[in-house]
XYZ file of C-alpha atoms in Angstrom:
374
model
C 136.148 124.769 108.110
C 132.704 123.332 108.217
C 132.456 119.560 107.768
C 130.215 117.633 105.464
C 126.455 118.138 105.586
C 125.468 115.447 108.089
C 121.776 115.424 107.109
C 122.578 115.047 103.438
C 125.169 112.348 104.113
C 122.761 110.483 106.425
C 120.038 110.462 103.764
C 122.466 109.178 101.122
C 123.733 106.413 103.418
C 120.186 105.402 104.391
C 119.054 105.163 100.761
C 122.167 103.218 99.750
C 121.614 100.756 102.592
C 117.947 100.420 101.644
C 118.953 99.715 98.059
C 121.310 96.958 99.205
C 118.597 95.414 101.371
C 116.042 95.433 98.542
C 118.476 94.028 95.983
C 119.557 91.215 98.309
C 115.896 90.478 99.024
C 115.041 90.388 95.314
C 118.130 88.288 94.483
C 116.977 85.682 97.000
C 113.525 85.482 95.441
C 114.546 85.888 91.795
C 118.012 84.339 91.308
C 120.054 86.170 88.683
C 123.472 84.574 88.266
C 126.193 87.216 88.390
C 123.821 90.212 88.281
C 124.490 91.303 91.853
C 128.293 91.344 91.425
C 128.512 94.454 89.174
C 125.968 96.162 91.420
C 128.123 95.536 94.495
C 131.283 96.638 92.668
C 129.509 99.786 91.493
C 128.455 100.512 95.051
C 131.977 100.145 96.424
C 133.529 102.277 93.674
C 130.720 104.801 93.934
C 131.054 105.228 97.691
C 134.806 105.737 97.340
C 134.258 108.266 94.537
C 131.566 110.028 96.550
C 133.979 110.822 99.368
C 136.720 111.693 96.879
C 134.464 114.346 95.306
C 133.023 115.613 98.589
C 135.845 118.111 99.206
C 136.363 121.605 97.860
C 137.489 120.238 94.475
C 133.880 119.737 93.311
C 133.706 123.262 91.864
C 136.732 122.599 89.630
C 134.447 120.606 87.330
C 132.975 123.814 85.927
C 136.237 124.621 84.159
C 135.926 121.478 82.089
C 132.495 122.165 80.633
C 133.639 121.548 77.063
C 135.305 118.314 78.124
C 132.021 117.287 79.758
C 130.094 118.056 76.566
C 132.634 116.157 74.469
C 132.424 113.158 76.800
C 128.617 113.120 76.654
C 128.635 113.334 72.857
C 131.296 110.635 72.515
C 129.413 108.287 74.841
C 126.170 108.663 72.908
C 128.000 108.255 69.579
C 129.620 105.049 70.856
C 126.206 103.837 71.993
C 124.770 104.411 68.506
C 127.672 102.608 66.820
C 128.291 99.701 69.183
C 125.015 99.488 71.129
C 122.676 96.518 71.091
C 118.965 96.451 71.862
C 117.797 94.801 75.073
C 114.216 95.101 76.369
C 113.616 98.214 74.331
C 116.804 99.960 75.489
C 120.179 100.414 73.816
C 123.260 99.177 75.702
C 126.987 98.966 75.107
C 128.650 95.518 75.253
C 128.303 94.086 78.741
C 124.905 95.816 79.043
C 126.596 99.048 80.059
C 124.300 102.051 79.867
C 126.258 105.334 79.634
C 123.143 107.488 80.125
C 123.880 108.162 83.805
C 127.278 109.637 82.983
C 125.732 111.651 80.142
C 123.292 113.236 82.621
C 126.110 114.289 84.932
C 128.215 115.651 82.059
C 125.345 117.769 80.772
C 124.671 119.251 84.221
C 128.338 120.251 84.406
C 128.148 121.723 80.902
C 125.011 123.766 81.651
C 126.308 125.085 84.991
C 129.714 125.886 83.502
C 128.203 127.737 80.546
C 126.134 129.994 82.815
C 128.663 130.209 85.659
C 129.054 133.979 85.293
C 125.367 134.444 86.085
C 124.620 136.317 82.844
C 122.346 134.953 80.127
C 123.703 136.473 76.929
C 122.843 135.475 73.377
C 126.256 133.849 73.034
C 125.687 131.754 76.157
C 122.235 130.749 74.932
C 123.635 129.686 71.583
C 126.383 127.647 73.256
C 123.892 126.001 75.584
C 121.405 125.318 72.805
C 124.037 123.942 70.430
C 125.546 121.667 73.091
C 122.212 120.295 74.229
C 121.005 120.055 70.638
C 123.882 117.824 69.551
C 123.434 115.479 72.509
C 119.629 115.528 72.168
C 119.870 114.378 68.540
C 122.043 111.404 69.495
C 119.713 110.532 72.381
C 116.665 110.714 70.096
C 118.415 108.473 67.537
C 119.061 105.987 70.351
C 115.334 106.067 71.153
C 115.899 106.912 74.822
C 113.074 109.384 75.329
C 113.304 109.089 79.111
C 116.883 110.360 79.017
C 115.840 113.038 76.524
C 113.123 114.280 78.882
C 115.467 114.290 81.868
C 118.189 116.207 80.019
C 115.692 118.774 78.738
C 114.108 119.434 82.134
C 117.473 119.563 83.915
C 118.909 122.027 81.398
C 115.793 124.182 81.659
C 116.018 124.103 85.465
C 119.622 125.369 85.397
C 118.584 128.100 82.960
C 115.601 128.982 85.167
C 117.930 129.308 88.176
C 119.873 131.908 86.182
C 117.072 133.749 84.388
C 113.361 133.499 85.146
C 112.408 134.632 81.642
C 114.642 132.278 79.664
C 113.887 129.410 82.033
C 110.148 129.800 81.443
C 110.801 129.979 77.691
C 112.757 126.716 77.897
C 109.976 124.945 79.808
C 107.381 126.166 77.289
C 109.555 124.791 74.473
C 109.816 121.447 76.273
C 106.037 121.332 76.725
C 105.615 121.936 72.990
C 108.073 119.158 72.147
C 106.342 116.703 74.485
C 102.951 117.565 72.974
C 104.323 116.938 69.491
C 105.764 113.542 70.444
C 102.535 112.555 72.174
C 100.554 113.547 69.079
C 102.767 111.540 66.707
C 104.414 108.708 68.643
C 106.351 106.018 66.827
C 107.989 102.709 67.689
C 108.668 101.912 71.329
C 107.353 105.317 72.418
C 103.962 104.554 70.851
C 103.793 101.279 72.783
C 104.569 102.954 76.096
C 102.020 105.702 75.489
C 99.385 103.096 74.659
C 100.119 101.254 77.910
C 99.973 104.517 79.844
C 96.566 105.395 78.393
C 95.065 101.950 78.937
C 97.199 99.115 80.348
C 94.163 96.800 80.269
C 93.994 97.018 76.481
C 96.885 94.536 76.266
C 96.805 93.078 79.765
C 98.668 89.886 78.838
C 101.253 91.659 76.704
C 102.651 95.196 76.856
C 100.475 96.167 79.830
C 101.406 93.136 81.957
C 104.342 94.734 83.763
C 102.424 97.899 84.631
C 99.401 95.965 85.888
C 101.524 93.632 88.009
C 103.373 96.599 89.454
C 100.142 98.392 90.353
C 98.795 95.194 91.927
C 101.897 94.893 94.110
C 101.639 98.533 95.200
C 97.951 98.220 96.095
C 98.459 94.914 97.942
C 100.965 96.601 100.257
C 98.280 98.778 101.812
C 99.246 101.079 104.654
C 101.832 98.939 106.445
C 102.865 96.366 103.853
C 102.827 92.589 104.046
C 106.134 92.565 105.922
C 109.820 92.461 105.012
C 110.672 89.444 102.832
C 107.008 88.353 102.792
C 105.975 89.844 99.473
C 105.962 87.889 96.219
C 108.317 90.085 94.218
C 108.572 87.448 91.490
C 105.218 88.544 90.095
C 106.597 91.870 88.794
C 108.831 91.700 85.692
C 112.179 93.542 85.950
C 111.458 94.226 89.628
C 115.141 94.719 90.459
C 115.640 97.711 88.166
C 112.780 99.794 86.765
C 110.127 98.477 89.186
C 112.092 98.221 92.432
C 109.628 100.700 93.973
C 106.920 98.013 93.812
C 108.973 95.687 96.040
C 109.222 98.420 98.665
C 105.527 99.308 98.380
C 104.366 95.716 98.682
C 106.471 94.764 101.682
C 106.664 98.101 103.532
C 103.410 99.686 102.435
C 102.506 103.341 102.184
C 104.509 104.120 105.332
C 107.675 102.793 103.741
C 107.002 104.724 100.529
C 106.504 107.962 102.488
C 109.757 107.337 104.365
C 111.523 106.788 101.031
C 110.175 110.062 99.639
C 111.192 111.835 102.850
C 114.798 110.667 102.385
C 114.813 111.856 98.790
C 113.207 115.103 99.921
C 115.960 115.627 102.475
C 118.589 115.303 99.742
C 116.749 117.770 97.527
C 116.167 120.310 100.301
C 119.746 120.187 101.571
C 121.036 120.457 98.007
C 118.883 123.502 97.300
C 119.950 125.058 100.595
C 123.581 124.645 99.543
C 122.746 126.191 96.171
C 121.100 129.165 97.882
C 124.076 129.718 100.212
C 126.507 129.551 97.298
C 124.394 132.035 95.376
C 124.450 134.499 98.274
C 128.219 134.026 98.497
C 128.426 134.993 94.801
C 129.588 131.519 93.821
C 127.140 131.359 90.901
C 128.758 128.390 89.164
C 128.638 126.266 92.303
C 125.035 127.307 92.965
C 123.969 126.308 89.442
C 125.848 123.009 89.656
C 124.099 122.148 92.926
C 120.702 123.164 91.516
C 121.305 121.120 88.364
C 122.278 117.999 90.304
C 119.180 118.304 92.493
C 116.963 118.833 89.435
C 118.460 115.811 87.657
C 117.901 113.506 90.641
C 114.408 114.889 91.320
C 113.286 114.365 87.715
C 114.680 110.844 87.833
C 112.697 110.030 90.980
C 109.490 111.540 89.584
C 109.776 109.755 86.234
C 110.477 106.372 87.833
C 107.831 106.434 90.565
C 105.341 108.178 88.280
C 105.922 105.512 85.653
C 105.458 102.668 88.145
C 102.175 104.224 89.336
C 101.173 104.881 85.702
C 100.855 108.594 86.419
C 103.265 109.257 83.531
C 104.440 106.980 80.701
C 107.117 104.506 81.784
C 110.520 105.712 80.618
C 112.926 103.054 81.892
C 114.665 105.602 84.124
C 116.151 103.844 87.210
C 115.292 104.873 90.755
C 118.415 106.550 92.223
C 120.376 104.401 94.712
C 117.738 101.641 94.675
C 117.550 100.201 91.148
C 119.898 97.441 90.052
C 122.811 98.664 87.956
C 126.438 99.159 88.880
C 127.104 102.111 86.562
C 123.882 103.840 87.602
C 124.654 103.489 91.293
C 128.267 104.578 90.873
C 127.469 107.740 88.881
C 124.609 108.639 91.240
C 126.949 108.414 94.213
C 129.524 110.534 92.370
C 126.818 113.158 91.766
C 125.893 113.110 95.437
C 129.571 113.369 96.370
C 129.798 116.532 94.257
C 126.679 117.827 96.019
C 128.278 117.078 99.384
C 131.398 118.944 98.302
C 129.367 121.953 97.205
C 127.502 121.891 100.514
C 130.825 121.869 102.338
C 132.073 124.818 100.289
C 128.828 126.661 101.007
C 129.295 126.074 104.733
C 132.878 127.301 104.605
C 131.860 130.434 102.707
C 129.087 131.020 105.246
C 131.678 130.991 108.020
C 133.946 133.377 106.107
C 131.001 135.687 105.455
C 130.008 135.630 109.115
C 133.562 136.476 110.157
C 133.712 139.364 107.693
C 130.380 140.681 108.961
C 131.444 140.319 112.587
C 134.777 142.066 111.953
C 133.011 144.870 110.097
C 130.531 145.282 112.957
C 133.344 145.354 115.516
C 135.221 147.893 113.392
C 132.125 150.114 113.197
C 131.664 149.889 116.975
C 135.301 150.850 117.565
C 135.023 153.780 115.162
C 131.872 154.993 116.909
C 133.579 154.693 120.288
C 136.559 156.726 119.089
C 134.264 159.407 117.674
C 132.432 159.532 121.011
C 135.670 159.988 122.930
C 136.898 162.745 120.601
C 133.549 164.528 120.970
C 133.939 164.622 124.713
């Protein structure tokens, strides 16, 4: 049996190590009593869970799609009932944010619903009802970043199954985004205003964005050097704006290397999805595609928000941002992706053996026909 995808595993390990380095660097410059402890515990638990899920058991998750939907709904309901506001976000006691687990549960639900590869009206209704219930709770929580990520990820899984219905889903999302942009309220209105013109409130709401952009620009091509940047100038640099610490100290070269590592994860994940699809393992292929889409949207929303290319959503940067639960669930997701890649490799080997045996059988049959003809 084929082992784990070494390129995918190497990229995950490199990003996790980079995240540790950046968080230690930031903790030295901006002391945060006790903040690094849950991050380290999340990393340890996440790494253990990643290898636990990296076997053939990853595909078993599809059978529990309704359990995944129930868990996502229950988590969001608990957040609405027991959550407390902190810096514009809603958190459970202990500043626990269940959004990362909700993302994973909804990918499992979408892939499990469409695992037979057929988009019927019943499947569409199930998918729409499940996502609709969770979307309402997310909207009530005011987490529009999570709402956008769930919508795009669900549409991507649908697109991987049906080009027509996937395009219809993306058009619907575009309409919803246009509506929210036309009539923003509350915290969303503030973030849109900062996105349009951060200088309009440079000392207030736009301060974080402007400081982040200044740090990115000051890094230049090569950066000011490891541990030589002044990361204290950027508010919340350890979580939402950790990309600015990398850009300032490692420059454009470091940012390109970071994107290359993420790109390697995405490419290897999509390759696994393609191999599973050819092996007629549709559920596994959709699960791999959904996990890649979820991580890719997260990266784009975070880095795009830091660079003010899109409104800031508060979405963490996978494997780099501070947060024990975020890191742990991300590593679990990557462990599932590793497991699916391993299954894809094993099915490739089985397929090659079947093809080789069939070819040898055809050659033997041709030889026997030639001998009988003589």
